[in-house]
Short mmCIF file of C-alpha atoms in Angstrom, two decimals:
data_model
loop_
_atom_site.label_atom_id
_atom_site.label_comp_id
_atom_site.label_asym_id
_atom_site.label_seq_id
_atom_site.Cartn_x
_atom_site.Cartn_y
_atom_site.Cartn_z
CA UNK G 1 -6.48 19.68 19.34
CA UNK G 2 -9.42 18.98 17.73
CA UNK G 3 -10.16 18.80 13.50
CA UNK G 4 -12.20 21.67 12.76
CA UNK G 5 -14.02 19.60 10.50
CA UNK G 6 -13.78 21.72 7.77
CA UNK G 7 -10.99 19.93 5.94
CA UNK G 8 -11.64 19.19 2.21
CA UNK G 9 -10.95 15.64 1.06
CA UNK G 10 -7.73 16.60 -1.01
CA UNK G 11 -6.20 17.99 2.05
CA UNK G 12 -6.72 15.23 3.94
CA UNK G 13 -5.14 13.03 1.23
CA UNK G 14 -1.70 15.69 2.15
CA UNK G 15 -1.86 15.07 5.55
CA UNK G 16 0.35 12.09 5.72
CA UNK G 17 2.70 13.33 3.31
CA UNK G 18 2.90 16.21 5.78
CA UNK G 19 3.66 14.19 8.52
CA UNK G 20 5.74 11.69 7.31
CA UNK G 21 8.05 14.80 5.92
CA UNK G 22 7.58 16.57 9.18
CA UNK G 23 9.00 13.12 11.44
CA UNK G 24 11.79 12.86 9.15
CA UNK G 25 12.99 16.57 9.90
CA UNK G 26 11.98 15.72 13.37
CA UNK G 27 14.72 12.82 13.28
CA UNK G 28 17.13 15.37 11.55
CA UNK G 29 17.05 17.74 14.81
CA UNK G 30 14.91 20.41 12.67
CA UNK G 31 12.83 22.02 15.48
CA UNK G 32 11.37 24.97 13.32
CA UNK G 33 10.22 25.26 10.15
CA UNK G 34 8.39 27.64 7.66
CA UNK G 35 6.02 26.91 5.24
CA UNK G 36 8.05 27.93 2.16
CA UNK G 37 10.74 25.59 3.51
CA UNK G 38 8.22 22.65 3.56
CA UNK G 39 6.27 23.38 0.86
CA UNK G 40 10.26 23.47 -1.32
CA UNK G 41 10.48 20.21 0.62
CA UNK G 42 7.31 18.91 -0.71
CA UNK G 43 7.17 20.37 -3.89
CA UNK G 44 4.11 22.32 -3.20
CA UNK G 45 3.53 26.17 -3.05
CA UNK G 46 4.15 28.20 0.58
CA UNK G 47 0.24 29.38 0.30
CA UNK G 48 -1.17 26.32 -0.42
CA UNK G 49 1.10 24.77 2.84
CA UNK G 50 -0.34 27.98 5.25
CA UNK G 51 -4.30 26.96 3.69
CA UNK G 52 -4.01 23.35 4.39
CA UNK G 53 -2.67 24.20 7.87
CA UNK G 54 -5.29 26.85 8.64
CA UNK G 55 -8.03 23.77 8.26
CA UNK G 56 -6.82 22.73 11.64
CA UNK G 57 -6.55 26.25 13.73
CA UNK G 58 -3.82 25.38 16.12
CA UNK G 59 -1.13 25.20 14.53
CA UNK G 60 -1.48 29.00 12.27
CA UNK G 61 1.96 30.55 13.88
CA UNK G 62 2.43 32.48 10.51
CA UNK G 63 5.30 34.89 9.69
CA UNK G 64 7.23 32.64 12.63
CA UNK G 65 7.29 29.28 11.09
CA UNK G 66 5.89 26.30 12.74
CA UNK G 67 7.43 23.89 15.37
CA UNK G 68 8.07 20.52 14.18
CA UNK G 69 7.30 18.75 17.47
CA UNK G 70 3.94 20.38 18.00
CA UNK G 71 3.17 19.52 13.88
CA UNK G 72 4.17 16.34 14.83
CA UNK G 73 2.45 15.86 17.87
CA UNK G 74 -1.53 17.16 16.25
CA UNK G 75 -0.79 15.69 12.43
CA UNK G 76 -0.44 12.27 14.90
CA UNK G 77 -3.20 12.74 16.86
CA UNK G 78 -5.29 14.23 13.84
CA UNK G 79 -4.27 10.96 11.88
CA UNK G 80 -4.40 8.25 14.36
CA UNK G 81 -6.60 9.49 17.21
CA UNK G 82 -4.99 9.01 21.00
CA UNK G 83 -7.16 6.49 21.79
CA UNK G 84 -7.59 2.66 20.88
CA UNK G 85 -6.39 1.58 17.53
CA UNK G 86 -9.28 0.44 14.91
CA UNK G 87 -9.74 -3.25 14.64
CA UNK G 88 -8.99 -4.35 11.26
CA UNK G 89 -9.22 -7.52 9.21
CA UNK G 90 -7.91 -8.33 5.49
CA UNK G 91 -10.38 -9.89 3.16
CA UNK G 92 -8.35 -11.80 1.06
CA UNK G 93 -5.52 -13.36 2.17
CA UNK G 94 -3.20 -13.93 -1.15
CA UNK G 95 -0.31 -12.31 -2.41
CA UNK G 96 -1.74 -8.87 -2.75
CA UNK G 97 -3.36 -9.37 0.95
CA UNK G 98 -0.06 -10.58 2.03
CA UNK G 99 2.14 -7.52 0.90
CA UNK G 100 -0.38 -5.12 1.72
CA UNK G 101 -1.53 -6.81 5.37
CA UNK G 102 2.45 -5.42 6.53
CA UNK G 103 1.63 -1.73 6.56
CA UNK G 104 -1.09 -2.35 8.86
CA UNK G 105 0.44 -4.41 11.59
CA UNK G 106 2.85 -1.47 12.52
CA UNK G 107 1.62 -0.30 16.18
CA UNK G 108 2.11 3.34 14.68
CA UNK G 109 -0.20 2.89 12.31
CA UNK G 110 -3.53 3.56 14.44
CA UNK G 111 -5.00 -0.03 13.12
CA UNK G 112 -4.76 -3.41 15.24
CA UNK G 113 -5.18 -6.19 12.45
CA UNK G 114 -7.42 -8.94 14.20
CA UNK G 115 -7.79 -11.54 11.40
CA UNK G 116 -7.48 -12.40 7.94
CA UNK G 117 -10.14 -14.36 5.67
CA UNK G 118 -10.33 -16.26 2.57
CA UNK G 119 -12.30 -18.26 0.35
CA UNK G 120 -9.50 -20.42 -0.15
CA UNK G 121 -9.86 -23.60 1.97
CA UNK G 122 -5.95 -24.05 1.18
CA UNK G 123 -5.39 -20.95 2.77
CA UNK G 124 -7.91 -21.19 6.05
CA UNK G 125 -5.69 -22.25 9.34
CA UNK G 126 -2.96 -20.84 7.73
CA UNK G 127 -1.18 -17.33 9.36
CA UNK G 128 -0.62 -14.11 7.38
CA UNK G 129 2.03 -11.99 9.07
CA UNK G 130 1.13 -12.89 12.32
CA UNK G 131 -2.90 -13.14 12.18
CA UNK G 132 -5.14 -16.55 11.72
CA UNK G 133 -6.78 -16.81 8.44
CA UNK G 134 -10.47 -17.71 8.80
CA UNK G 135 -12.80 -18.97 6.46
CA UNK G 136 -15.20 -16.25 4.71
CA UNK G 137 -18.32 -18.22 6.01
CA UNK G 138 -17.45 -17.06 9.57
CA UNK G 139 -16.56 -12.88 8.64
CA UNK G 140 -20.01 -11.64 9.72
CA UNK G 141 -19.95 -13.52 13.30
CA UNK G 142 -16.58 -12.33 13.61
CA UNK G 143 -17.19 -8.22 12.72
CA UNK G 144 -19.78 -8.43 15.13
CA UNK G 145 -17.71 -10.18 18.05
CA UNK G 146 -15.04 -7.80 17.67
CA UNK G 147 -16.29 -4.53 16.19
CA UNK G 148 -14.56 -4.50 13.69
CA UNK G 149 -14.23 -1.02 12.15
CA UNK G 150 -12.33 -1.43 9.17
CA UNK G 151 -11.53 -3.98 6.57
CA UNK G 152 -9.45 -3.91 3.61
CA UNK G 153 -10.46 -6.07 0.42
CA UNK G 154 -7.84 -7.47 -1.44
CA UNK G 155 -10.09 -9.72 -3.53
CA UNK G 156 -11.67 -9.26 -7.15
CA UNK G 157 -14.48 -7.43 -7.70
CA UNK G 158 -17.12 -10.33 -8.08
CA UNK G 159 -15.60 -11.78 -4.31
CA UNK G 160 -16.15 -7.73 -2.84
CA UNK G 161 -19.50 -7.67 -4.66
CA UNK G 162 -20.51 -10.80 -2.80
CA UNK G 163 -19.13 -9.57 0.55
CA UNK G 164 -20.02 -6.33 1.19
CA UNK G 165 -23.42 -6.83 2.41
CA UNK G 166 -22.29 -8.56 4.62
CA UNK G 167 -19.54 -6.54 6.15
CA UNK G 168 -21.74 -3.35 6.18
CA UNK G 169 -24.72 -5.43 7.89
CA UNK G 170 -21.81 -6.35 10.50
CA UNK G 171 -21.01 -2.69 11.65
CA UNK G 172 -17.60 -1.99 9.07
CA UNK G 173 -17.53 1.41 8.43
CA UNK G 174 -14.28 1.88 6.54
CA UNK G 175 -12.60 0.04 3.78
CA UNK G 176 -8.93 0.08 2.43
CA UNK G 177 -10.28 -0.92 -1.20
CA UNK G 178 -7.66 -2.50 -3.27
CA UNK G 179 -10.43 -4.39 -5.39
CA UNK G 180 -12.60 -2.87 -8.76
CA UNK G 181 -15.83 -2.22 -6.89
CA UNK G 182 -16.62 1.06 -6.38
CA UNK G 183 -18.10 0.16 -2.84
CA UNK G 184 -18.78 3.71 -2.42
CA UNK G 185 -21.31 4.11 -5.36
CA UNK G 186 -23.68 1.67 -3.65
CA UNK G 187 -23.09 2.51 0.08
CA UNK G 188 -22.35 6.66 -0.09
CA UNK G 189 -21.88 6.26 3.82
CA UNK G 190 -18.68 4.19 4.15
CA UNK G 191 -15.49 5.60 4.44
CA UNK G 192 -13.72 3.91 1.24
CA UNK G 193 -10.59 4.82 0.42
CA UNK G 194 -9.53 3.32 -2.90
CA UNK G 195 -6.00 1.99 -4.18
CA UNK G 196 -6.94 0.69 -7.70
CA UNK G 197 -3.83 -0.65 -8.57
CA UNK G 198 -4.34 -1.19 -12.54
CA UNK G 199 -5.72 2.35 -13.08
CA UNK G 200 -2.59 3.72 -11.39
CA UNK G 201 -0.49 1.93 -14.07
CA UNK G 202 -3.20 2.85 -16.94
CA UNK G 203 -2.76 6.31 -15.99
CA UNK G 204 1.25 6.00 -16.55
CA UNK G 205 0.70 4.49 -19.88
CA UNK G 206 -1.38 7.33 -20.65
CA UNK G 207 1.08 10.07 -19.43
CA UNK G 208 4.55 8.01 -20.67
CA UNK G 209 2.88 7.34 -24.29
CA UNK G 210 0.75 11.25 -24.39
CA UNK G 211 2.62 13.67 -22.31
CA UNK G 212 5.97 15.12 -23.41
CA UNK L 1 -7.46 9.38 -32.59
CA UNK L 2 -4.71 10.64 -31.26
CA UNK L 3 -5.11 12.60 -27.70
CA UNK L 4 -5.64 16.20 -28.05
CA UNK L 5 -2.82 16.78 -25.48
CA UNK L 6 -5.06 18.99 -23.19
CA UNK L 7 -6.37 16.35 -20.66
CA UNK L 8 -5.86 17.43 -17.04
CA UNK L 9 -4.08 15.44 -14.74
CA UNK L 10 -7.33 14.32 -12.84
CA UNK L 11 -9.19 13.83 -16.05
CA UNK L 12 -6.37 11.60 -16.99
CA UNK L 13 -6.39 9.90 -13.59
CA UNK L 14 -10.39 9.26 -14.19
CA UNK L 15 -10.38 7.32 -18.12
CA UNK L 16 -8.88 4.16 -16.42
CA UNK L 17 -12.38 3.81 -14.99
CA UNK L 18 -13.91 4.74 -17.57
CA UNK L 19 -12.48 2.28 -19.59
CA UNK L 20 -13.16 -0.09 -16.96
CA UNK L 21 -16.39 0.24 -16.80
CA UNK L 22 -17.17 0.57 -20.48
CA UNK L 23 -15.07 -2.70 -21.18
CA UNK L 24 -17.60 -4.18 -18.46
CA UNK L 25 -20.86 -3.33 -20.43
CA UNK L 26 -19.33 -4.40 -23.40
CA UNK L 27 -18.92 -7.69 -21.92
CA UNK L 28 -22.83 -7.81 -20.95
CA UNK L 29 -23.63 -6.89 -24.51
CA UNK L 30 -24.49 -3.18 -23.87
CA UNK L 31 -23.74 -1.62 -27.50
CA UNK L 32 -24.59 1.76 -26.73
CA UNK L 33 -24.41 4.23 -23.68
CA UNK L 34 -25.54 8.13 -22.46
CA UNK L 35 -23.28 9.81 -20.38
CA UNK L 36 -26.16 10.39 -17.71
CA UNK L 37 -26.05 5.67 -17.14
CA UNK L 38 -21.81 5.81 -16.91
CA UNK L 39 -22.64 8.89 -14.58
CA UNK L 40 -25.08 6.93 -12.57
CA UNK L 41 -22.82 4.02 -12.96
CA UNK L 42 -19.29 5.68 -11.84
CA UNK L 43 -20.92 7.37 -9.61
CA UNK L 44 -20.45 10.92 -11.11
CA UNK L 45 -22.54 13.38 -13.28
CA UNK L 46 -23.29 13.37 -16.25
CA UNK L 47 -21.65 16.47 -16.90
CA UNK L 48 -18.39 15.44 -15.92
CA UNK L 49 -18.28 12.66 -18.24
CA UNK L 50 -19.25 14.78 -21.09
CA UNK L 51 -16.85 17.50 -20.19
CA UNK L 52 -14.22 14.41 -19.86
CA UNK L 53 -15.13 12.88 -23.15
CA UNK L 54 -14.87 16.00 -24.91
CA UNK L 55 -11.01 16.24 -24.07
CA UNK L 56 -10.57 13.98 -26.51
CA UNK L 57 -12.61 15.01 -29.74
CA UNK L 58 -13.81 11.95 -31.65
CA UNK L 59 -15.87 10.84 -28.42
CA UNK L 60 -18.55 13.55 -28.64
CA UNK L 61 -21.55 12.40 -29.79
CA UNK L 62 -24.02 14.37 -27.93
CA UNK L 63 -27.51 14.00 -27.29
CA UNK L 64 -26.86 10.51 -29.05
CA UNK L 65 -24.99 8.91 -26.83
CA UNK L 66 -21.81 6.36 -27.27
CA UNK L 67 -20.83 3.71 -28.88
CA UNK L 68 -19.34 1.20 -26.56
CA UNK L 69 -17.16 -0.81 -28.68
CA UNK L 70 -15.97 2.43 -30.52
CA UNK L 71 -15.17 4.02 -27.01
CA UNK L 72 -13.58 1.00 -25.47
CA UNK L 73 -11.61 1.21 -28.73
CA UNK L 74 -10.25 4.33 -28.92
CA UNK L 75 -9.67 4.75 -24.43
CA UNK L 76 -7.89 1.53 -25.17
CA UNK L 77 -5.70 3.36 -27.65
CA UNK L 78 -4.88 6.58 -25.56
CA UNK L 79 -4.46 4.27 -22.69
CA UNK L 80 -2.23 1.41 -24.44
CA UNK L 81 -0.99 2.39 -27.68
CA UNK L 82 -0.85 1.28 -30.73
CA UNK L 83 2.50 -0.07 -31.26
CA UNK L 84 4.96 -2.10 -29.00
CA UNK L 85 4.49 -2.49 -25.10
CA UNK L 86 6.29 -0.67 -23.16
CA UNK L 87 9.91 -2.16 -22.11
CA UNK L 88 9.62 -2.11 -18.11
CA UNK L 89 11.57 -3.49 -14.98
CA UNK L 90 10.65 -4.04 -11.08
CA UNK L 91 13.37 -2.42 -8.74
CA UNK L 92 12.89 -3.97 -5.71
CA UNK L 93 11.68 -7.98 -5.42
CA UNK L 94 10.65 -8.26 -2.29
CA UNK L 95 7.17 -9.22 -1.56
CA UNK L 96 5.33 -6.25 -2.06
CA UNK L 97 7.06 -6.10 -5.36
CA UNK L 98 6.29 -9.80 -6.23
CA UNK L 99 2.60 -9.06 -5.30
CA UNK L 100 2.73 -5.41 -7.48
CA UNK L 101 4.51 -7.20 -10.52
CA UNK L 102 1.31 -9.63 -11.34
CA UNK L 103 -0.59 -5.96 -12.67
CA UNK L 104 2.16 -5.92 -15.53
CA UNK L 105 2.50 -9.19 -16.76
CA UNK L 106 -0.66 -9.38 -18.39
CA UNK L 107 -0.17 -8.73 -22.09
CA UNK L 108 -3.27 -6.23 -22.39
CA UNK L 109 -1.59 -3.82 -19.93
CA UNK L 110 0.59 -1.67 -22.37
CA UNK L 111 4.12 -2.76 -20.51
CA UNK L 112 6.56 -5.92 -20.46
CA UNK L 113 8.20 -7.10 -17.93
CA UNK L 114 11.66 -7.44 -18.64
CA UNK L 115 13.72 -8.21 -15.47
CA UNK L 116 13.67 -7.61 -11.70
CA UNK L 117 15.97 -6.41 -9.59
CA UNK L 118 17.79 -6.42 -5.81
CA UNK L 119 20.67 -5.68 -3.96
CA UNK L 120 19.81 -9.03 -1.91
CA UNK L 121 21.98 -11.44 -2.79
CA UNK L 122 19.49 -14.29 -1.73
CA UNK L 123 16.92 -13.01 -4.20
CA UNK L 124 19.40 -12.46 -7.40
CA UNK L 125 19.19 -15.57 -10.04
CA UNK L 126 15.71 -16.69 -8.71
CA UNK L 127 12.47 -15.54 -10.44
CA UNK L 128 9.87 -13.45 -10.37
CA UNK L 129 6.75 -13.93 -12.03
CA UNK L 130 8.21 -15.74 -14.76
CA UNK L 131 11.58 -12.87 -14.92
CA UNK L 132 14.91 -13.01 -13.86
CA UNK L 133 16.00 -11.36 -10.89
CA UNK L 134 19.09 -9.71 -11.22
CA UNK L 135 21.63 -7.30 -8.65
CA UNK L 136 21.09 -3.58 -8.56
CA UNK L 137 24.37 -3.58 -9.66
CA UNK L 138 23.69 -4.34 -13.73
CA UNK L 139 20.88 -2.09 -13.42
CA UNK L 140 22.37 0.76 -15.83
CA UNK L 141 23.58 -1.81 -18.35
CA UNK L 142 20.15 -3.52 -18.43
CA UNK L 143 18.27 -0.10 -18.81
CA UNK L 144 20.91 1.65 -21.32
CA UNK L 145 20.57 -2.04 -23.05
CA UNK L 146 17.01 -2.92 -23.18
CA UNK L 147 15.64 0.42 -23.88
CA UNK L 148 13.36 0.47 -20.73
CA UNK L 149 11.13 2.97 -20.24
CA UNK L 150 9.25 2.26 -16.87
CA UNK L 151 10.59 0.78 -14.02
CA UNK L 152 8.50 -0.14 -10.62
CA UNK L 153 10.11 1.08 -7.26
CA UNK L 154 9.21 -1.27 -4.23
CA UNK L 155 12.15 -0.52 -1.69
CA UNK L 156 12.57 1.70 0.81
CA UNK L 157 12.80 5.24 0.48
CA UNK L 158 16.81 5.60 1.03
CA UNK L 159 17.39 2.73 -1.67
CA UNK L 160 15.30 4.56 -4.13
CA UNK L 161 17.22 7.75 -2.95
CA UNK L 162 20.10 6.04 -4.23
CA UNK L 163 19.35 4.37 -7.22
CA UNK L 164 17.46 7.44 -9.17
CA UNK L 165 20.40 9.15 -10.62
CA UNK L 166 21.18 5.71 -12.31
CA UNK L 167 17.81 5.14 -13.62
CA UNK L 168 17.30 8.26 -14.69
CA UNK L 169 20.57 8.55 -16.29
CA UNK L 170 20.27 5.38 -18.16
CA UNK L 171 16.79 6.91 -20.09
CA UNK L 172 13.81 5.44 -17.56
CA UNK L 173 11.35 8.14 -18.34
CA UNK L 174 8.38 6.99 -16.31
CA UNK L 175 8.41 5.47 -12.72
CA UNK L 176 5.61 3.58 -10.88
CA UNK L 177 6.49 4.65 -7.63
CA UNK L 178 5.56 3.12 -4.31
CA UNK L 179 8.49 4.05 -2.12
CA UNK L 180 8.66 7.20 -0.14
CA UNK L 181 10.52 9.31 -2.22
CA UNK L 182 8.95 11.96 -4.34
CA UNK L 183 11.08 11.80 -7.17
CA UNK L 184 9.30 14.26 -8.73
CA UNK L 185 10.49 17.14 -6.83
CA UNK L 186 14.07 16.13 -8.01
CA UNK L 187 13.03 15.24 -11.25
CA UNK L 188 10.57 17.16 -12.47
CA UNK L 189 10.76 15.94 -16.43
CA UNK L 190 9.88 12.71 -15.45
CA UNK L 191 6.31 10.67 -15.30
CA UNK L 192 5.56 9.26 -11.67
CA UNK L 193 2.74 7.63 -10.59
CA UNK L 194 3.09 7.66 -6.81
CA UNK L 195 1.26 4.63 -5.15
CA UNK L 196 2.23 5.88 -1.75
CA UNK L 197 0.00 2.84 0.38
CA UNK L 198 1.00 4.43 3.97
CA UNK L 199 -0.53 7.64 3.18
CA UNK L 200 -3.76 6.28 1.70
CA UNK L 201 -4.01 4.22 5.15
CA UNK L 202 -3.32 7.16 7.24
CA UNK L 203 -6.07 8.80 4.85
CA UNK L 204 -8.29 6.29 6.00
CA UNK L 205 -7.27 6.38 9.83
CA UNK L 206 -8.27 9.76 9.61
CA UNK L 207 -11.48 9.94 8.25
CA UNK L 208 -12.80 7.22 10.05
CA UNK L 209 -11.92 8.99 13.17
CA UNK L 210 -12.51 12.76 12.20
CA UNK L 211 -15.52 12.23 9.50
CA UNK L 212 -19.26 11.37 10.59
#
């Protein structure tokens, strides 16, 4: 089934929470389910479970509840497409590039990782989790070689700013941003999705020293 | 200046940037700012970083603009504090934790980092970042001891399943949460930051194969 296309950015950011819930009831045996049971589940609202559904018309059974396998089935293919997976590559290889380089070599996760590259001559000829680490100097022949679609940037911000000409010029199209360059500010056509680690913990301090 | 207590969530999600930013031209010497350059800067409008600011009273200086240092200053206070760090613990030392514990070692981040800990055996006794690792087992004692207020979940959903009640028992108010539990639903009285990395990948998957 299709996306209609019409699905704003914050319920896109559900979708895997969706799924993820929906394959563990899957594993449970739970064939049907309503949306005021998953939205409990979720800790969301049974409205705001039917709206985010309706984005994506096939699967609006409402007043019967919805079948888990179907859900299953279109969240999947809505999330990671039925055909090849995207070829990936980490840029930056350390120990945030290392932790964060094993949620993309799951088969499941609609990604192939090709490659990893550093800066770090220490690190070049090396192997994270399973890929080669290359030498920044050779990124742009290699994006091009291998279409690379996306690549995620565990590096600081001075290392992304220096890179991301580059990458873009190459054909990358989406980023996993872990670094503090707001790529998307200065190229509004990449798909960037951001994980900025330090504001996530700034915004706790805030909340654990404001909010009671 | 204390916070007026009537920030949003995603207002409150948006000053780590902010101060990011602002610490930035601070850095290059910029002494003064209108919200119309951060707009252009953050990539927002203008308006929204007014209508931010103005959560938080002492900021507004409209039609002037602001002060960097004094901004940097008093963000840095909301964010941080003024008085002791916060006492904080990893659960979980595996190597996305070891990678995730390097944001809260650094002095200027409003935590310490008191201890790790694991149920592996091979892990408890070594060190992490310059902390002991100890067993899951002393957790409660450590927590009820040391006062802590924050602890980081890296482990897999079911372990975090398990080990809530303890935390949460033992006074841990605020929880940096990467695993796959929503603790929040259980627990709604306490502070999470969910950094849920799968979903912001599936996120990613999606757009780049839905979005043009």
């Amino acid at each position: 089934m299709p996306a209609q296309g019409n699905a704003s950015l914050p319920v896109i950011k559900r979708l895997p929470k969706y799924y993820r819930y929906l394959c563990m009831m899957q594993k449970n045996g739970i064939t049907e389910v309503s949306s005021k049971y998953l939205a409990d589940t979720l800790g969301t609202t049974a409205s705001q479970v039917r709206q985010d559904f309706n984005c994506f018309a096939s699967f609006g059974r409402q007043g019967i509840g919805y079948e888990v396998d179907k859900l299953v089935d279109e969240l999947g293919k809505l999330l990671f497409g039925s055909g090849e997976p995207l070829p990936s590559i980490m840029v930056g290889a350390g120990r945030l590039g290392s932790a964060v380089s094993r949620f993309i070599t799951n088969e499941t996760s609609g990604y192939k990782l090709l490659a990893a590259f550093d800066g770090n001559a220490e690190l070049v000829g090396k192997d994270l989790n399973g890929v080669p680490i290359y030498h920044t100097d050779d990124l742009e022949k290699f994006c091009r070689e291998n279409h690379v679609a996306m690549a995620v940037l565990c590096l600081p911000r001075t290392g992304a700013i220096a890179l991301a000409p580059t990458l873009v010029e190459a054909g990358v199209k989406g980023f996993w941003n872990f670094s503090h360059y707001d790529l998307v500010v200065d190229y509004p056509q990449l798909v960037v999705e951001n994980v900025h680690l330090g504001d996530s913990l700034m915004s706790l301090s805030y909340r654990l020293r404001n909010e009671q």
